[in-house]
PDB file of C-alpha atoms and ligand atoms in Angstrom:
ATOM      1  CA  MET N   1      16.114   4.065   7.358  1.00  0.00           C
ATOM      2  CA  ASP N   2      17.546   4.545  10.792  1.00  0.00           C
ATOM      3  CA  SER N   3      14.280   4.291  12.646  1.00  0.00           C
ATOM      4  CA  VAL N   4      13.804   0.597  11.851  1.00  0.00           C
ATOM      5  CA  ARG N   5      17.370  -0.675  11.801  1.00  0.00           C
ATOM      6  CA  SER N   6      17.850  -4.118  13.330  1.00  0.00           C
ATOM      7  CA  GLY N   7      18.959  -3.848  16.920  1.00  0.00           C
ATOM      8  CA  ASP N   8      17.858  -0.226  17.178  1.00  0.00           C
ATOM      9  CA  PRO N   9      15.997  -0.394  20.452  1.00  0.00           C
ATOM     10  CA  GLY N  10      13.803   2.557  19.665  1.00  0.00           C
ATOM     11  CA  PRO N  11      12.590   5.079  22.186  1.00  0.00           C
ATOM     12  CA  GLY N  12      11.810   3.598  25.563  1.00  0.00           C
ATOM     13  CA  SER N  13      13.024   0.079  24.698  1.00  0.00           C
ATOM     14  CA  PRO N  14      15.507  -1.820  26.849  1.00  0.00           C
ATOM     15  CA  ALA N  15      18.975  -1.599  25.306  1.00  0.00           C
ATOM     16  CA  GLY N  16      19.748  -4.322  22.765  1.00  0.00           C
ATOM     17  CA  ARG N  17      16.165  -5.323  22.250  1.00  0.00           C
ATOM     18  CA  SER N  18      14.688  -4.853  18.800  1.00  0.00           C
ATOM     19  CA  ARG N  19      11.237  -3.413  18.161  1.00  0.00           C
ATOM     20  CA  ARG N  20       8.539  -5.933  17.443  1.00  0.00           C
ATOM     21  CA  VAL N  21       5.616  -4.789  15.397  1.00  0.00           C
ATOM     22  CA  GLY N  22       3.540  -7.735  14.250  1.00  0.00           C
ATOM     23  CA  TYR N  23       2.892 -11.376  14.904  1.00  0.00           C
ATOM     24  CA  LEU N  24       6.007 -13.489  14.415  1.00  0.00           C
ATOM     25  CA  PRO N  25       8.364 -14.089  17.317  1.00  0.00           C
ATOM     26  CA  ASP N  26      11.695 -13.263  15.600  1.00  0.00           C
ATOM     27  CA  ARG N  27      13.328 -10.761  17.919  1.00  0.00           C
ATOM     28  CA  ASP N  28      15.705  -9.465  15.243  1.00  0.00           C
ATOM     29  CA  GLN N  29      13.022  -8.326  12.854  1.00  0.00           C
ATOM     30  CA  THR N  30      10.544  -5.522  12.705  1.00  0.00           C
ATOM     31  CA  LEU N  31       7.377  -6.874  11.121  1.00  0.00           C
ATOM     32  CA  MET N  32       4.691  -4.799   9.560  1.00  0.00           C
ATOM     33  CA  LYS N  33       1.438  -5.655   7.876  1.00  0.00           C
ATOM     34  CA  LEU N  34       0.687  -3.001   5.274  1.00  0.00           C
ATOM     35  CA  VAL N  35      -2.256  -2.581   2.947  1.00  0.00           C
ATOM     36  CA  VAL N  36      -1.816  -1.553  -0.679  1.00  0.00           C
ATOM     37  CA  ALA N  37      -5.056   0.187  -1.586  1.00  0.00           C
ATOM     38  CA  GLY N  38      -6.391   2.259  -4.441  1.00  0.00           C
ATOM     39  CA  PRO N  39      -9.128   2.466  -7.021  1.00  0.00           C
ATOM     40  CA  PHE N  40      -9.758   0.025  -9.847  1.00  0.00           C
ATOM     41  CA  GLY N  41      -6.785  -0.569 -12.141  1.00  0.00           C
ATOM     42  CA  VAL N  42      -4.391   1.838 -10.435  1.00  0.00           C
ATOM     43  CA  GLY N  43      -1.585  -0.741 -10.198  1.00  0.00           C
ATOM     44  CA  LYS N  44      -1.920  -2.395  -6.774  1.00  0.00           C
ATOM     45  CA  THR N  45      -1.349  -5.953  -7.988  1.00  0.00           C
ATOM     46  CA  THR N  46       1.475  -4.786 -10.231  1.00  0.00           C
ATOM     47  CA  LEU N  47       3.274  -3.071  -7.337  1.00  0.00           C
ATOM     48  CA  ILE N  48       3.078  -6.117  -5.067  1.00  0.00           C
ATOM     49  CA  ARG N  49       4.242  -8.358  -7.904  1.00  0.00           C
ATOM     50  CA  THR N  50       7.158  -5.995  -8.590  1.00  0.00           C
ATOM     51  CA  LEU N  51       8.307  -5.867  -4.977  1.00  0.00           C
ATOM     52  CA  SER N  52       7.659  -9.267  -3.453  1.00  0.00           C
ATOM     53  CA  GLU N  53      10.629 -11.478  -2.640  1.00  0.00           C
ATOM     54  CA  ILE N  54       8.389 -14.526  -2.394  1.00  0.00           C
ATOM     55  CA  ALA N  55       5.978 -15.978  -4.913  1.00  0.00           C
ATOM     56  CA  THR N  56       2.998 -13.695  -4.633  1.00  0.00           C
ATOM     57  CA  LEU N  57      -0.525 -14.802  -3.907  1.00  0.00           C
ATOM     58  CA  HIS N  58      -3.067 -13.277  -6.236  1.00  0.00           C
ATOM     59  CA  THR N  59      -6.784 -13.701  -6.738  1.00  0.00           C
ATOM     60  CA  GLU N  60      -7.038 -12.456 -10.307  1.00  0.00           C
ATOM     61  CA  GLU N  61     -10.035 -13.222 -12.464  1.00  0.00           C
ATOM     62  CA  ALA N  62     -10.480 -12.470 -16.145  1.00  0.00           C
ATOM     63  CA  MET N  63     -12.559  -9.398 -16.908  1.00  0.00           C
ATOM     64  CA  THR N  64     -15.617 -10.160 -18.966  1.00  0.00           C
ATOM     65  CA  GLU N  65     -18.157  -8.419 -21.184  1.00  0.00           C
ATOM     66  CA  THR N  66     -20.631  -8.584 -18.294  1.00  0.00           C
ATOM     67  CA  GLY N  67     -18.472  -6.256 -16.211  1.00  0.00           C
ATOM     68  CA  ARG N  68     -17.882  -3.748 -19.010  1.00  0.00           C
ATOM     69  CA  PRO N  69     -20.553  -1.235 -17.858  1.00  0.00           C
ATOM     70  CA  VAL N  70     -18.951  -0.883 -14.405  1.00  0.00           C
ATOM     71  CA  ASP N  71     -15.280  -1.726 -15.010  1.00  0.00           C
ATOM     72  CA  ASP N  72     -13.900   1.358 -16.722  1.00  0.00           C
ATOM     73  CA  LEU N  73     -10.846   0.250 -18.709  1.00  0.00           C
ATOM     74  CA  ALA N  74     -10.158   3.687 -20.202  1.00  0.00           C
ATOM     75  CA  GLY N  75      -6.399   4.258 -20.163  1.00  0.00           C
ATOM     76  CA  LEU N  76      -5.697   0.615 -19.235  1.00  0.00           C
ATOM     77  CA  PRO N  77      -5.207  -1.073 -22.623  1.00  0.00           C
ATOM     78  CA  GLU N  78      -3.268  -4.058 -21.256  1.00  0.00           C
ATOM     79  CA  LYS N  79      -5.562  -4.851 -18.350  1.00  0.00           C
ATOM     80  CA  SER N  80      -7.369  -8.159 -18.743  1.00  0.00           C
ATOM     81  CA  THR N  81      -7.796  -9.356 -15.134  1.00  0.00           C
ATOM     82  CA  THR N  82      -8.954  -7.858 -11.863  1.00  0.00           C
ATOM     83  CA  THR N  83      -8.376  -8.684  -8.201  1.00  0.00           C
ATOM     84  CA  VAL N  84     -11.440 -10.262  -6.615  1.00  0.00           C
ATOM     85  CA  ALA N  85     -10.160 -10.826  -3.084  1.00  0.00           C
ATOM     86  CA  VAL N  86      -6.564 -10.044  -2.109  1.00  0.00           C
ATOM     87  CA  ASP N  87      -2.932  -9.897  -3.204  1.00  0.00           C
ATOM     88  CA  PHE N  88      -0.157 -10.920  -0.857  1.00  0.00           C
ATOM     89  CA  GLY N  89       3.601 -10.447  -0.972  1.00  0.00           C
ATOM     90  CA  ARG N  90       6.555  -9.928   1.336  1.00  0.00           C
ATOM     91  CA  LEU N  91       9.494  -7.553   1.175  1.00  0.00           C
ATOM     92  CA  THR N  92      12.483  -7.394   3.537  1.00  0.00           C
ATOM     93  CA  LEU N  93      14.060  -3.964   3.759  1.00  0.00           C
ATOM     94  CA  PRO N  94      17.672  -3.285   4.718  1.00  0.00           C
ATOM     95  CA  GLY N  95      17.813  -3.324   8.498  1.00  0.00           C
ATOM     96  CA  ASN N  96      15.627  -6.451   8.713  1.00  0.00           C
ATOM     97  CA  THR N  97      12.258  -4.806   8.525  1.00  0.00           C
ATOM     98  CA  VAL N  98       9.831  -7.256   6.955  1.00  0.00           C
ATOM     99  CA  LEU N  99       6.821  -5.806   5.192  1.00  0.00           C
ATOM    100  CA  TYR N 100       3.801  -8.026   4.578  1.00  0.00           C
ATOM    101  CA  MET N 101       1.892  -6.423   1.731  1.00  0.00           C
ATOM    102  CA  PHE N 102      -1.839  -7.062   1.358  1.00  0.00           C
ATOM    103  CA  GLY N 103      -3.436  -5.688  -1.806  1.00  0.00           C
ATOM    104  CA  THR N 104      -7.117  -4.818  -1.754  1.00  0.00           C
ATOM    105  CA  PRO N 105      -9.559  -5.200  -4.631  1.00  0.00           C
ATOM    106  CA  GLY N 106     -10.207  -1.916  -6.426  1.00  0.00           C
ATOM    107  CA  GLN N 107     -13.797  -2.456  -7.450  1.00  0.00           C
ATOM    108  CA  ARG N 108     -16.615  -1.174  -5.280  1.00  0.00           C
ATOM    109  CA  ARG N 109     -18.491  -4.461  -5.335  1.00  0.00           C
ATOM    110  CA  PHE N 110     -15.593  -6.039  -3.414  1.00  0.00           C
ATOM    111  CA  PHE N 111     -15.254  -3.266  -0.813  1.00  0.00           C
ATOM    112  CA  PRO N 112     -16.993  -5.379   1.875  1.00  0.00           C
ATOM    113  CA  LEU N 113     -13.751  -7.410   2.000  1.00  0.00           C
ATOM    114  CA  TRP N 114     -11.792  -4.326   2.844  1.00  0.00           C
ATOM    115  CA  GLN N 115     -12.155  -4.436   6.634  1.00  0.00           C
ATOM    116  CA  ASP N 116     -11.061  -8.072   6.814  1.00  0.00           C
ATOM    117  CA  ILE N 117      -8.011  -7.399   4.690  1.00  0.00           C
ATOM    118  CA  ALA N 118      -7.052  -4.320   6.696  1.00  0.00           C
ATOM    119  CA  ARG N 119      -7.477  -5.953  10.113  1.00  0.00           C
ATOM    120  CA  GLY N 120      -4.172  -5.809  12.006  1.00  0.00           C
ATOM    121  CA  ALA N 121      -2.505  -3.585   9.421  1.00  0.00           C
ATOM    122  CA  LEU N 122      -0.316  -0.768  10.636  1.00  0.00           C
ATOM    123  CA  GLY N 123      -0.554   1.440   7.578  1.00  0.00           C
ATOM    124  CA  ALA N 124      -1.699   1.759   3.995  1.00  0.00           C
ATOM    125  CA  LEU N 125      -0.122   2.778   0.723  1.00  0.00           C
ATOM    126  CA  VAL N 126      -2.862   4.461  -1.290  1.00  0.00           C
ATOM    127  CA  LEU N 127      -2.135   4.439  -5.018  1.00  0.00           C
ATOM    128  CA  ALA N 128      -3.490   7.223  -7.182  1.00  0.00           C
ATOM    129  CA  ASP N 129      -3.562   8.006 -10.889  1.00  0.00           C
ATOM    130  CA  THR N 130      -3.524  11.653 -11.984  1.00  0.00           C
ATOM    131  CA  ARG N 131      -5.912  10.829 -14.849  1.00  0.00           C
ATOM    132  CA  ARG N 132      -8.591  10.173 -12.225  1.00  0.00           C
ATOM    133  CA  LEU N 133      -7.354  11.460  -8.894  1.00  0.00           C
ATOM    134  CA  ALA N 134     -10.841  11.752  -7.449  1.00  0.00           C
ATOM    135  CA  ASP N 135     -11.215   7.971  -7.595  1.00  0.00           C
ATOM    136  CA  SER N 136      -8.749   7.761  -4.711  1.00  0.00           C
ATOM    137  CA  PHE N 137     -10.845   9.963  -2.408  1.00  0.00           C
ATOM    138  CA  GLU N 138     -13.177   7.222  -1.218  1.00  0.00           C
ATOM    139  CA  ILE N 139     -10.192   4.917  -0.658  1.00  0.00           C
ATOM    140  CA  MET N 140      -8.502   7.565   1.484  1.00  0.00           C
ATOM    141  CA  ASP N 141     -11.776   7.941   3.387  1.00  0.00           C
ATOM    142  CA  MET N 142     -11.892   4.198   4.083  1.00  0.00           C
ATOM    143  CA  VAL N 143      -8.262   4.189   5.227  1.00  0.00           C
ATOM    144  CA  GLU N 144      -8.896   7.135   7.523  1.00  0.00           C
ATOM    145  CA  GLU N 145     -12.018   5.463   8.919  1.00  0.00           C
ATOM    146  CA  GLN N 146      -9.847   2.476   9.815  1.00  0.00           C
ATOM    147  CA  GLY N 147      -7.511   4.855  11.639  1.00  0.00           C
ATOM    148  CA  LEU N 148      -4.540   3.786   9.538  1.00  0.00           C
ATOM    149  CA  PRO N 149      -1.616   6.089   8.842  1.00  0.00           C
ATOM    150  CA  TYR N 150      -1.019   6.193   5.112  1.00  0.00           C
ATOM    151  CA  ALA N 151       1.171   7.441   2.306  1.00  0.00           C
ATOM    152  CA  VAL N 152      -0.019   8.290  -1.194  1.00  0.00           C
ATOM    153  CA  ALA N 153       1.931   7.025  -4.208  1.00  0.00           C
ATOM    154  CA  VAL N 154       0.984   8.441  -7.596  1.00  0.00           C
ATOM    155  CA  ASN N 155       1.498   5.617 -10.093  1.00  0.00           C
ATOM    156  CA  ARG N 156       2.515   7.190 -13.371  1.00  0.00           C
ATOM    157  CA  PHE N 157       1.096   5.998 -16.660  1.00  0.00           C
ATOM    158  CA  PRO N 158       2.412   7.331 -20.005  1.00  0.00           C
ATOM    159  CA  ASP N 159      -0.520   9.680 -20.546  1.00  0.00           C
ATOM    160  CA  SER N 160      -0.876  10.754 -16.898  1.00  0.00           C
ATOM    161  CA  PRO N 161      -0.793  14.543 -16.514  1.00  0.00           C
ATOM    162  CA  ASP N 162       2.080  15.823 -14.376  1.00  0.00           C
ATOM    163  CA  HIS N 163       1.371  18.179 -11.505  1.00  0.00           C
ATOM    164  CA  PRO N 164       3.752  19.745  -8.976  1.00  0.00           C
ATOM    165  CA  PRO N 165       3.664  17.999  -5.588  1.00  0.00           C
ATOM    166  CA  GLU N 166       2.083  21.007  -3.883  1.00  0.00           C
ATOM    167  CA  VAL N 167      -0.795  20.951  -6.380  1.00  0.00           C
ATOM    168  CA  LEU N 168      -1.286  17.216  -5.848  1.00  0.00           C
ATOM    169  CA  ARG N 169      -1.192  17.647  -2.081  1.00  0.00           C
ATOM    170  CA  ALA N 170      -3.782  20.386  -2.225  1.00  0.00           C
ATOM    171  CA  HIS N 171      -6.020  18.431  -4.581  1.00  0.00           C
ATOM    172  CA  LEU N 172      -5.820  15.314  -2.411  1.00  0.00           C
ATOM    173  CA  ASP N 173      -6.200  17.454   0.725  1.00  0.00           C
ATOM    174  CA  LEU N 174      -3.245  15.721   2.370  1.00  0.00           C
ATOM    175  CA  HIS N 175      -2.118  16.391   5.902  1.00  0.00           C
ATOM    176  CA  ALA N 176       1.352  17.973   5.940  1.00  0.00           C
ATOM    177  CA  ALA N 177       2.844  14.816   7.515  1.00  0.00           C
ATOM    178  CA  THR N 178       1.363  12.411   4.952  1.00  0.00           C
ATOM    179  CA  PRO N 179       4.078  11.272   2.524  1.00  0.00           C
ATOM    180  CA  LEU N 180       3.388  11.796  -1.175  1.00  0.00           C
ATOM    181  CA  LEU N 181       5.536  10.040  -3.762  1.00  0.00           C
ATOM    182  CA  LEU N 182       5.618   9.374  -7.468  1.00  0.00           C
ATOM    183  CA  CYS N 183       6.227   5.823  -8.618  1.00  0.00           C
ATOM    184  CA  ASP N 184       5.971   3.419 -11.514  1.00  0.00           C
ATOM    185  CA  ALA N 185       4.455   0.258 -10.084  1.00  0.00           C
ATOM    186  CA  ARG N 186       6.311  -1.810 -12.681  1.00  0.00           C
ATOM    187  CA  GLU N 187       9.657  -0.523 -11.486  1.00  0.00           C
ATOM    188  CA  ARG N 188      11.318  -1.623  -8.272  1.00  0.00           C
ATOM    189  CA  GLY N 189      13.230   1.466  -7.178  1.00  0.00           C
ATOM    190  CA  SER N 190      10.391   3.975  -7.021  1.00  0.00           C
ATOM    191  CA  SER N 191       7.997   1.371  -5.619  1.00  0.00           C
ATOM    192  CA  ILE N 192      10.375   0.487  -2.766  1.00  0.00           C
ATOM    193  CA  ASP N 193      10.845   4.181  -2.035  1.00  0.00           C
ATOM    194  CA  ALA N 194       7.077   4.512  -1.637  1.00  0.00           C
ATOM    195  CA  LEU N 195       6.877   1.609   0.814  1.00  0.00           C
ATOM    196  CA  ILE N 196       9.873   2.835   2.800  1.00  0.00           C
ATOM    197  CA  ALA N 197       8.240   6.255   3.111  1.00  0.00           C
ATOM    198  CA  LEU N 198       5.106   4.554   4.402  1.00  0.00           C
ATOM    199  CA  ALA N 199       7.032   2.309   6.830  1.00  0.00           C
ATOM    200  CA  GLU N 200       8.878   5.296   8.258  1.00  0.00           C
ATOM    201  CA  HIS N 201       5.628   7.230   8.556  1.00  0.00           C
ATOM    202  CA  VAL N 202       4.027   4.283  10.382  1.00  0.00           C
ATOM    203  CA  LEU N 203       6.928   4.088  12.825  1.00  0.00           C
ATOM    204  CA  ASP N 204       6.739   7.832  13.394  1.00  0.00           C
ATOM    205  CA  THR N 205       3.084   7.548  14.319  1.00  0.00           C
ATOM    206  CA  LEU N 206       3.391   4.499  16.597  1.00  0.00           C
ATOM    207  CA  PRO N 207       3.420   5.150  20.309  1.00  0.00           C
ATOM    208  CA  ALA N 208       6.929   4.655  21.721  1.00  0.00           C
ATOM    209  CA  GLY N 209       7.876   1.732  23.936  1.00  0.00           C
ATOM    210  CA  PRO N 210       7.969  -2.075  23.535  1.00  0.00           C
ATOM    211  CA  ASP N 211       4.906  -2.824  25.615  1.00  0.00           C
ATOM    212  CA  THR N 212       2.722  -0.965  23.148  1.00  0.00           C
ATOM    213  CA  HIS N 213       3.730  -3.176  20.200  1.00  0.00           C
ATOM    214  CA  GLU N 214       4.191  -6.643  21.577  1.00  0.00           C
ATOM    215  CA  GLY N 215       1.339  -9.055  21.392  1.00  0.00           C
ATOM    216  CA  GLN N 216      -0.472  -7.121  18.683  1.00  0.00           C
TER     217      GLN N 216
HETATM  218  N1  GTP R 301       2.092   2.263 -17.952  1.00  0.00           N
HETATM  219  C1  GTP R 301       1.917   1.706 -16.761  1.00  0.00           C
HETATM  220  N2  GTP R 301       1.084   0.658 -16.686  1.00  0.00           N
HETATM  221  C2  GTP R 301       0.909   0.096 -15.489  1.00  0.00           C
HETATM  222  C3  GTP R 301       1.545   0.584 -14.342  1.00  0.00           C
HETATM  223  N3  GTP R 301       1.132  -0.138 -13.274  1.00  0.00           N
HETATM  224  C4  GTP R 301       0.256  -1.051 -13.750  1.00  0.00           C
HETATM  225  N4  GTP R 301       0.143  -0.921 -15.082  1.00  0.00           N
HETATM  226  C5  GTP R 301      -0.722  -1.668 -15.932  1.00  0.00           C
HETATM  227  O1  GTP R 301      -2.018  -1.204 -15.604  1.00  0.00           O
HETATM  228  C6  GTP R 301      -2.912  -2.289 -15.481  1.00  0.00           C
HETATM  229  C7  GTP R 301      -3.541  -2.305 -14.091  1.00  0.00           C
HETATM  230  O2  GTP R 301      -2.700  -2.888 -13.167  1.00  0.00           O
HETATM  231  P1  GTP R 301      -3.165  -3.793 -11.916  1.00  0.00           P
HETATM  232  O3  GTP R 301      -1.913  -3.999 -11.142  1.00  0.00           O
HETATM  233  O4  GTP R 301      -3.954  -4.986 -12.320  1.00  0.00           O
HETATM  234  O5  GTP R 301      -4.140  -2.802 -11.168  1.00  0.00           O
HETATM  235  P2  GTP R 301      -4.942  -3.081  -9.820  1.00  0.00           P
HETATM  236  O6  GTP R 301      -4.958  -1.791  -9.097  1.00  0.00           O
HETATM  237  O7  GTP R 301      -4.422  -4.249  -9.093  1.00  0.00           O
HETATM  238  O8  GTP R 301      -6.377  -3.394 -10.416  1.00  0.00           O
HETATM  239  P3  GTP R 301      -7.686  -4.032  -9.660  1.00  0.00           P
HETATM  240  O9  GTP R 301      -7.211  -5.085  -8.756  1.00  0.00           O
HETATM  241  O10 GTP R 301      -8.493  -4.557 -10.811  1.00  0.00           O
HETATM  242  O11 GTP R 301      -8.326  -2.874  -8.978  1.00  0.00           O
HETATM  243  C8  GTP R 301      -2.140  -3.536 -15.842  1.00  0.00           C
HETATM  244  O12 GTP R 301      -2.372  -3.805 -17.194  1.00  0.00           O
HETATM  245  C9  GTP R 301      -0.680  -3.132 -15.638  1.00  0.00           C
HETATM  246  O13 GTP R 301       0.204  -3.771 -16.532  1.00  0.00           O
HETATM  247  C10 GTP R 301       2.452   1.686 -14.473  1.00  0.00           C
HETATM  248  O14 GTP R 301       3.072   2.140 -13.530  1.00  0.00           O
HETATM  249  N5  GTP R 301       2.579   2.198 -15.720  1.00  0.00           N
HETATM  250 MG1   MG R 302      -5.380  -5.882  -8.407  1.00  0.00          MG
END
């Protein structure tokens, strides 16, 4: 991940000065707030729990009979809780890039929180499930409305149909530059790969030069 290596000044930066993308004043780190978004039950909380190096913050509430008409648990036999506000975790990548991961709620009734959670974020990882790909469309719309660069990670469940990447890209109507990855949110390797792809995509889309990033 050359583009975010510690000490890599980046285009237009004074030599020896690291890129600062975020709020904390550590000059050796690149900091990024990222949103993990996706429809109900797609694995957002699971991914953040899998990846975080600190104790994660979750706002999980038990799912009840009352929610049954709107909370579609088809294909999610183990799911018993849902996120009602936000998930939070942190992951340091090789090269001293620190990712702050904010998970959004997946249920429509909590979408009003979305803008607050996404404020200050530099990019979004949109999770999708091939059993219900269309559920990710409105999430991608919200991310695009926020002007956030994003990557799509297809979280694979045992009965998820497999499709070639080009078919998925066409179905999701992805821009050629938008990264598309397959992952298992319960498994570290593929989940890290998805976040690294997003982080690199974010850095590719940021304007060059230190003055643009500092103080954000
Ligand atoms: N088989 C399989 N199950 C998964 C995977 N990821 C998550 N799960 C399970 O699927 C369910 C949904 O996961 P969550 O992480 O709660 O999903 P979420 O997107 O945070 O859900 P909401 O916050 O309610 O929108 C849980 O029971 C997980 O154990 C996966 O990659 N494979
Ligand atoms: Mg959740």
